[in-house]
XYZ file of C-alpha atoms in Angstrom:
193
model
C 103.017 146.933 126.646
C 101.235 145.880 129.914
C 102.703 146.184 133.553
C 102.878 148.017 136.486
C 101.640 151.461 136.579
C 100.155 150.924 133.055
C 96.392 152.506 132.239
C 94.428 150.520 129.706
C 90.974 151.053 128.487
C 89.091 148.538 126.925
C 86.144 149.113 124.660
C 84.038 146.240 125.202
C 81.164 145.739 122.448
C 79.074 142.554 122.873
C 75.374 142.766 124.772
C 76.081 139.290 126.991
C 78.373 139.532 130.071
C 78.466 135.769 129.871
C 79.534 135.599 125.990
C 82.756 134.538 125.202
C 83.812 138.063 124.401
C 82.589 138.835 128.071
C 84.984 136.064 129.244
C 87.821 137.596 127.332
C 87.300 140.753 128.932
C 87.012 139.183 132.346
C 90.067 137.549 131.967
C 91.998 140.718 130.487
C 90.864 142.739 133.542
C 92.043 140.443 136.133
C 95.264 139.194 134.394
C 96.357 143.044 133.564
C 95.011 144.179 137.284
C 97.222 141.283 138.448
C 100.112 142.833 136.459
C 99.596 146.393 138.192
C 97.572 147.757 135.766
C 94.959 150.464 135.982
C 91.932 149.287 133.943
C 88.758 151.202 132.503
C 86.022 149.100 130.923
C 83.912 151.071 128.685
C 81.081 148.794 128.332
C 79.142 150.230 125.445
C 75.908 148.058 125.822
C 75.620 148.694 129.538
C 76.343 152.027 129.078
C 73.768 152.432 126.560
C 76.557 154.105 124.244
C 74.460 156.279 121.362
C 76.257 155.179 118.310
C 74.713 157.607 115.988
C 76.581 160.438 114.691
C 73.999 163.703 114.768
C 73.813 167.216 115.642
C 73.322 166.430 119.124
C 77.260 165.789 119.169
C 77.568 169.381 118.850
C 76.791 171.561 121.873
C 77.384 174.886 120.535
C 76.771 177.068 117.475
C 77.172 175.398 114.149
C 79.379 176.683 111.924
C 77.330 175.986 108.825
C 73.623 175.635 110.521
C 72.231 175.598 106.868
C 74.050 172.485 105.310
C 74.959 170.073 108.214
C 78.323 168.361 107.507
C 79.170 166.127 110.365
C 82.830 165.804 109.791
C 83.339 169.610 109.348
C 81.237 170.445 112.571
C 82.603 168.116 114.872
C 86.173 169.164 113.817
C 85.146 172.679 114.747
C 83.057 171.653 118.060
C 86.521 169.839 119.263
C 88.636 172.830 118.732
C 85.684 174.933 120.773
C 85.401 172.330 123.415
C 82.036 172.101 122.145
C 81.069 168.375 122.030
C 78.498 166.376 123.744
C 79.520 165.029 127.189
C 79.454 161.276 126.305
C 82.165 161.959 123.434
C 84.360 164.019 125.849
C 83.987 161.534 128.679
C 85.280 158.634 126.300
C 87.802 161.041 124.839
C 89.359 161.229 128.074
C 89.346 157.560 128.760
C 91.542 157.625 125.622
C 93.700 160.220 126.343
C 94.626 158.728 129.996
C 95.281 155.021 128.582
C 98.758 153.770 127.645
C 96.822 151.070 125.684
C 93.289 150.651 124.079
C 91.733 147.101 123.751
C 88.843 146.779 121.341
C 87.223 143.642 122.332
C 84.103 142.683 120.340
C 82.617 139.742 118.034
C 83.139 140.018 114.262
C 79.791 141.018 112.578
C 79.761 141.111 108.654
C 83.471 141.109 108.742
C 83.351 144.049 110.522
C 82.671 145.672 114.270
C 79.001 145.833 115.713
C 77.592 148.824 115.036
C 77.848 150.354 118.564
C 81.510 150.107 118.621
C 81.675 151.352 114.581
C 79.469 154.307 116.411
C 82.010 154.936 118.914
C 84.977 155.210 116.758
C 83.134 157.367 114.371
C 82.081 159.520 117.661
C 85.089 159.568 119.948
C 87.921 159.327 117.340
C 86.982 162.226 115.521
C 89.282 164.848 113.554
C 90.952 167.060 115.960
C 91.002 164.547 118.788
C 92.592 161.304 117.087
C 93.938 162.758 113.886
C 94.274 165.982 111.491
C 94.907 166.201 107.513
C 96.991 165.450 106.083
C 99.130 162.808 108.146
C 95.992 161.126 108.963
C 97.877 157.660 109.784
C 101.611 158.841 110.004
C 100.817 161.719 112.597
C 97.924 160.956 114.445
C 97.650 162.334 117.724
C 97.197 159.118 119.531
C 100.412 157.675 117.983
C 102.246 156.950 121.551
C 99.575 154.652 122.473
C 98.987 151.043 121.907
C 95.694 149.322 120.360
C 95.122 145.551 120.413
C 91.976 144.216 118.550
C 90.867 141.150 120.356
C 87.954 139.507 118.396
C 85.573 136.518 118.034
C 84.360 134.970 114.959
C 81.643 132.699 114.272
C 83.917 130.360 112.327
C 86.964 128.313 112.413
C 90.582 129.699 112.042
C 90.528 127.924 108.609
C 87.371 129.712 107.259
C 89.653 132.991 107.866
C 92.852 131.741 106.223
C 94.041 132.771 103.012
C 92.267 129.783 101.184
C 89.122 129.689 103.446
C 85.710 130.765 102.395
C 85.766 134.354 104.019
C 89.225 134.937 103.010
C 92.031 135.865 105.012
C 91.470 137.874 108.203
C 94.374 140.237 107.381
C 92.314 141.702 104.499
C 89.028 142.495 105.762
C 90.852 143.901 109.222
C 93.142 146.021 107.296
C 90.825 148.942 107.151
C 89.903 148.440 110.780
C 93.451 148.579 111.933
C 94.072 151.834 109.678
C 91.065 153.047 111.632
C 93.290 152.318 114.906
C 96.169 153.688 113.115
C 96.490 156.821 114.909
C 97.883 154.682 117.980
C 100.344 151.997 117.542
C 99.416 148.695 116.648
C 99.846 146.321 119.085
C 99.379 142.466 119.225
C 96.668 140.620 116.537
C 93.502 139.312 116.441
C 92.326 136.556 118.540
C 90.419 133.761 116.409
C 87.610 131.949 118.412
C 84.335 130.072 117.210
C 82.159 131.349 119.751
C 80.371 134.747 120.256
């Protein structure tokens, strides 16, 4: 997927730039740049990205001000171009990218809260998917996504017979979450965060 002229978005979720995750992000930027790609990095911690999904995500009038339903309100706000500017900026980055790389440490068999919040807020209904056809007909279907993650244990710990279980099973929902894109390469396993 990578190569001359491709646009890559790296959504990076780690607090420490000198971490193993930071090094993986830096290597990806250097290598993809060497291949002629245009790279944008959303460094969620450096950006102080707001992970909470709240009423503040809607800049216009609520469709039902008496009972707030985040999913309904964000969907309506997306259709009216009434989402907060931080969401719109991240959605623009996703729209422009051919490839989205998620770089993060595995926390409790999932993504860090800041990345979960990015997914909840940015990949909203109307932008990334609609119903029915959530996975099969996602609006980002022509894009590729890669989960590049680190773990706090060995590869054996995340095997079928390992103490943590097969990594493929607990990554299944996350891969489905990015299922609005075409799946790229699998996860990198490492022992450092």
